[in-house]
Amino acid sequence: MKKHILLLVLFLCIGKLFAQELKHKPRKSDTGLATYKMDNGTYVKITYGRPKMKSDFDKKFGVSVPWRKLWRFGDDDATEITITEDVTLAGEPLEAGTYSLYAIPDTAEWTLVVNKAQGAWGTFKYNQKEDVFRVKLPALNSFRIFQQFSIFLQEDPDGCNLVAIWERISIVAPIRKNEEND
């Protein structure tokens, strides 16, 4: 009996010594959530970090979010999109599932990157081989300043539109239901 107790105590002590603590980096930004359910039942959900500008004169694009470089499309964790049925995103076919979204901002157009990897923090472990596709979208100017990065899923008769906006810059990526799912 003493042997069993000794082994149990030893096992618990070793377990404590080798247990890995989950060390999450502290979040710098609020978490955003955008959801939309299409009339055919397809559900779209986007989770993302919402960085803020310090003032109307705080320039993020080209400075803390550099032009022509991969960006996590938000703050903290890479932005993730989940869809329950096959759709097209910005004209490209996308199977049901969860994906990371990245962007490469530029002055005239952005490249939206859809990647298979999930749970990434920032762009540190980004692997281009995991890209599902990349698509170019025009950069649009907003009539007002958005102090906090925001993603909306805007209603459309054929599905919805992913609208991302920060500062005075926005992009729109149509998400269309797959006709086979109707």
C-alpha positions as a LaTeX table, in Angstrom:
\begin{tabular}{lrrr}
\hline
Residue & $x$ (\AA) & $y$ (\AA) & $z$ (\AA) \\
\hline
Met1 & 0.00 & 0.00 & 0.00 \\
Lys2 & 2.85 & 2.38 & 0.89 \\
Lys3 & 4.36 & 1.65 & $-2.53$ \\
His4 & 1.16 & 2.74 & $-4.27$ \\
Ile5 & 0.90 & 5.95 & $-2.27$ \\
Leu6 & 4.56 & 6.70 & $-2.90$ \\
Leu7 & 4.11 & 6.11 & $-6.65$ \\
Leu8 & 0.99 & 8.30 & $-6.68$ \\
Val9 & 2.80 & 11.14 & $-4.89$ \\
Leu10 & 5.79 & 10.76 & $-7.20$ \\
Phe11 & 3.52 & 10.78 & $-10.26$ \\
Leu12 & 1.71 & 13.93 & $-9.08$ \\
Cys13 & 4.99 & 15.73 & $-8.33$ \\
Ile14 & 6.49 & 14.82 & $-11.71$ \\
Gly15 & 3.26 & 15.87 & $-13.41$ \\
Lys16 & 3.45 & 19.26 & $-11.68$ \\
Leu17 & 7.07 & 19.73 & $-12.69$ \\
Phe18 & 6.45 & 18.97 & $-16.34$ \\
Ala19 & 3.00 & 20.52 & $-16.71$ \\
Gln20 & 3.08 & 23.26 & $-19.28$ \\
Glu21 & 1.53 & 26.52 & $-18.28$ \\
Leu22 & $-0.61$ & 28.05 & $-20.97$ \\
Lys23 & 1.00 & 31.39 & $-21.62$ \\
His24 & $-1.29$ & 33.55 & $-23.67$ \\
Lys25 & $-0.03$ & 36.88 & $-24.78$ \\
Pro26 & $-2.15$ & 39.67 & $-23.32$ \\
Arg27 & $-4.68$ & 41.03 & $-25.80$ \\
Lys28 & $-3.98$ & 44.60 & $-26.88$ \\
Ser29 & $-7.37$ & 45.13 & $-28.51$ \\
Asp30 & $-11.06$ & 44.40 & $-28.15$ \\
Thr31 & $-12.32$ & 41.29 & $-29.89$ \\
Gly32 & $-14.73$ & 41.88 & $-32.76$ \\
Leu33 & $-17.39$ & 39.53 & $-34.06$ \\
Ala34 & $-19.36$ & 39.80 & $-37.29$ \\
Thr35 & $-22.04$ & 37.24 & $-38.17$ \\
Tyr36 & $-24.54$ & 36.80 & $-40.96$ \\
Lys37 & $-27.02$ & 34.09 & $-41.91$ \\
Met38 & $-27.96$ & 33.94 & $-45.59$ \\
Asp39 & $-31.48$ & 33.07 & $-46.69$ \\
Asn40 & $-30.30$ & 29.60 & $-47.78$ \\
Gly41 & $-29.07$ & 28.90 & $-44.22$ \\
Thr42 & $-25.35$ & 29.50 & $-44.86$ \\
Tyr43 & $-23.82$ & 31.04 & $-41.74$ \\
Val44 & $-20.75$ & 33.30 & $-41.84$ \\
Lys45 & $-18.80$ & 34.31 & $-38.71$ \\
Ile46 & $-15.67$ & 36.47 & $-38.50$ \\
Thr47 & $-13.65$ & 36.98 & $-35.29$ \\
Tyr48 & $-10.89$ & 39.57 & $-35.20$ \\
Gly49 & $-8.90$ & 41.97 & $-33.03$ \\
Arg50 & $-10.01$ & 45.62 & $-33.17$ \\
Pro51 & $-7.01$ & 47.97 & $-32.91$ \\
Lys52 & $-7.72$ & 51.66 & $-32.28$ \\
Met53 & $-6.29$ & 54.92 & $-33.53$ \\
Lys54 & $-5.09$ & 57.33 & $-30.84$ \\
Ser55 & $-6.57$ & 60.35 & $-32.65$ \\
Asp56 & $-7.98$ & 61.45 & $-36.01$ \\
Phe57 & $-4.41$ & 62.31 & $-37.03$ \\
Asp58 & $-2.97$ & 58.90 & $-36.11$ \\
Lys59 & $-1.89$ & 57.27 & $-39.39$ \\
Lys60 & $-1.82$ & 53.48 & $-39.22$ \\
Phe61 & $-1.52$ & 52.44 & $-42.85$ \\
Gly62 & 1.97 & 52.88 & $-44.19$ \\
Val63 & 3.30 & 53.28 & $-40.61$ \\
Ser64 & 2.35 & 50.66 & $-37.98$ \\
Val65 & 0.56 & 48.66 & $-40.70$ \\
Pro66 & 3.14 & 48.91 & $-43.49$ \\
Trp67 & 2.19 & 49.06 & $-47.15$ \\
Arg68 & 2.85 & 45.95 & $-49.26$ \\
Lys69 & 3.56 & 43.68 & $-46.26$ \\
Leu70 & 1.49 & 40.86 & $-44.80$ \\
Trp71 & $-0.84$ & 42.04 & $-42.02$ \\
Arg72 & $-2.94$ & 39.87 & $-39.68$ \\
Phe73 & $-6.05$ & 41.82 & $-40.78$ \\
Gly74 & $-6.73$ & 43.10 & $-37.30$ \\
Asp75 & $-4.84$ & 42.81 & $-34.03$ \\
Asp76 & $-3.62$ & 40.03 & $-31.75$ \\
Asp77 & $-4.73$ & 36.64 & $-33.22$ \\
Ala78 & $-5.03$ & 36.36 & $-36.98$ \\
Thr79 & $-8.57$ & 37.10 & $-38.13$ \\
Glu80 & $-10.66$ & 33.95 & $-38.68$ \\
Ile81 & $-13.67$ & 33.34 & $-40.88$ \\
Thr82 & $-16.01$ & 30.37 & $-40.49$ \\
Ile83 & $-18.58$ & 29.41 & $-43.13$ \\
Thr84 & $-21.03$ & 26.51 & $-42.89$ \\
Glu85 & $-21.57$ & 25.93 & $-46.62$ \\
Asp86 & $-19.46$ & 26.35 & $-49.76$ \\
Val87 & $-19.46$ & 29.97 & $-51.01$ \\
Thr88 & $-17.48$ & 32.29 & $-53.23$ \\
Leu89 & $-15.42$ & 34.96 & $-51.50$ \\
Ala90 & $-14.45$ & 37.85 & $-53.77$ \\
Gly91 & $-15.22$ & 35.60 & $-56.74$ \\
Glu92 & $-13.07$ & 32.68 & $-55.53$ \\
Pro93 & $-14.63$ & 29.36 & $-54.46$ \\
Leu94 & $-14.28$ & 28.60 & $-50.74$ \\
Glu95 & $-15.32$ & 25.33 & $-49.11$ \\
Ala96 & $-17.16$ & 25.27 & $-45.79$ \\
Gly97 & $-14.77$ & 25.47 & $-42.85$ \\
Thr98 & $-12.66$ & 27.87 & $-40.78$ \\
Tyr99 & $-9.80$ & 29.87 & $-42.28$ \\
Ser100 & $-7.42$ & 32.67 & $-41.29$ \\
Leu101 & $-7.65$ & 35.96 & $-43.15$ \\
Tyr102 & $-4.64$ & 38.15 & $-43.81$ \\
Ala103 & $-4.23$ & 41.25 & $-45.95$ \\
Ile104 & $-1.49$ & 43.02 & $-47.82$ \\
Pro105 & $-2.57$ & 46.68 & $-47.83$ \\
Asp106 & $-1.46$ & 49.08 & $-50.51$ \\
Thr107 & $-2.52$ & 52.56 & $-51.53$ \\
Ala108 & $-4.70$ & 51.56 & $-54.52$ \\
Glu109 & $-5.57$ & 47.92 & $-53.81$ \\
Trp110 & $-5.30$ & 45.30 & $-51.12$ \\
Thr111 & $-4.58$ & 41.62 & $-51.42$ \\
Leu112 & $-6.89$ & 39.53 & $-49.25$ \\
Val113 & $-5.28$ & 36.22 & $-48.26$ \\
Val114 & $-7.34$ & 33.19 & $-47.22$ \\
Asn115 & $-5.20$ & 30.64 & $-45.37$ \\
Lys116 & $-5.94$ & 27.13 & $-44.02$ \\
Ala117 & $-4.02$ & 27.57 & $-40.74$ \\
Gln118 & $-5.99$ & 28.42 & $-37.61$ \\
Gly119 & $-5.16$ & 29.80 & $-34.18$ \\
Ala120 & $-2.15$ & 31.85 & $-35.32$ \\
Trp121 & $-0.94$ & 34.82 & $-33.29$ \\
Gly122 & $-0.21$ & 37.64 & $-35.70$ \\
Thr123 & 1.83 & 36.69 & $-38.74$ \\
Phe124 & 4.71 & 34.99 & $-36.91$ \\
Lys125 & 3.93 & 31.45 & $-38.06$ \\
Tyr126 & 2.24 & 32.37 & $-41.35$ \\
Asn127 & 2.97 & 29.79 & $-44.04$ \\
Gln128 & 2.23 & 30.80 & $-47.63$ \\
Lys129 & 1.96 & 27.10 & $-48.59$ \\
Glu130 & $-1.27$ & 27.02 & $-46.53$ \\
Asp131 & $-2.89$ & 29.75 & $-48.68$ \\
Val132 & $-6.20$ & 28.74 & $-50.24$ \\
Phe133 & $-6.13$ & 31.81 & $-52.48$ \\
Arg134 & $-5.18$ & 35.48 & $-52.74$ \\
Val135 & $-7.43$ & 38.06 & $-54.34$ \\
Lys136 & $-6.93$ & 41.75 & $-55.09$ \\
Leu137 & $-9.57$ & 44.25 & $-53.95$ \\
Pro138 & $-9.69$ & 48.00 & $-54.62$ \\
Ala139 & $-8.93$ & 50.26 & $-51.65$ \\
Leu140 & $-11.87$ & 52.61 & $-51.15$ \\
Asn141 & $-11.92$ & 55.96 & $-49.36$ \\
Ser142 & $-14.45$ & 56.52 & $-46.59$ \\
Phe143 & $-16.29$ & 59.79 & $-46.08$ \\
Arg144 & $-15.53$ & 59.61 & $-42.34$ \\
Ile145 & $-12.76$ & 58.38 & $-40.08$ \\
Phe146 & $-13.19$ & 55.05 & $-38.31$ \\
Gln147 & $-11.13$ & 55.21 & $-35.10$ \\
Gln148 & $-11.31$ & 51.45 & $-34.57$ \\
Phe149 & $-10.73$ & 48.70 & $-37.13$ \\
Ser150 & $-14.13$ & 47.22 & $-37.98$ \\
Ile151 & $-15.41$ & 44.34 & $-40.07$ \\
Phe152 & $-19.07$ & 44.20 & $-41.07$ \\
Leu153 & $-21.07$ & 41.58 & $-42.93$ \\
Gln154 & $-23.42$ & 43.71 & $-45.00$ \\
Glu155 & $-26.64$ & 42.25 & $-46.39$ \\
Asp156 & $-26.83$ & 41.63 & $-50.13$ \\
Pro157 & $-29.55$ & 39.84 & $-52.13$ \\
Asp158 & $-27.04$ & 37.21 & $-53.31$ \\
Gly159 & $-25.32$ & 36.68 & $-49.94$ \\
Cys160 & $-23.40$ & 39.35 & $-48.03$ \\
Asn161 & $-20.39$ & 41.63 & $-48.33$ \\
Leu162 & $-17.37$ & 41.54 & $-46.04$ \\
Val163 & $-16.59$ & 45.21 & $-45.40$ \\
Ala164 & $-13.37$ & 46.07 & $-43.53$ \\
Ile165 & $-12.69$ & 49.69 & $-42.62$ \\
Trp166 & $-10.15$ & 51.64 & $-40.57$ \\
Glu167 & $-9.00$ & 55.24 & $-40.75$ \\
Arg168 & $-10.53$ & 56.38 & $-44.06$ \\
Ile169 & $-9.70$ & 53.19 & $-45.97$ \\
Ser170 & $-12.01$ & 50.26 & $-46.65$ \\
Ile171 & $-12.27$ & 47.15 & $-48.79$ \\
Val172 & $-15.33$ & 45.16 & $-49.83$ \\
Ala173 & $-15.23$ & 41.41 & $-50.56$ \\
Pro174 & $-18.52$ & 39.87 & $-51.77$ \\
Ile175 & $-19.49$ & 36.55 & $-50.18$ \\
Arg176 & $-21.97$ & 34.75 & $-52.40$ \\
Lys177 & $-23.98$ & 31.66 & $-51.62$ \\
Asn178 & $-23.29$ & 28.63 & $-53.71$ \\
Glu179 & $-26.26$ & 28.06 & $-56.01$ \\
Glu180 & $-25.99$ & 24.30 & $-55.42$ \\
Asn181 & $-26.80$ & 24.89 & $-51.72$ \\
Asp182 & $-30.14$ & 26.63 & $-52.45$ \\
\hline
\end{tabular}
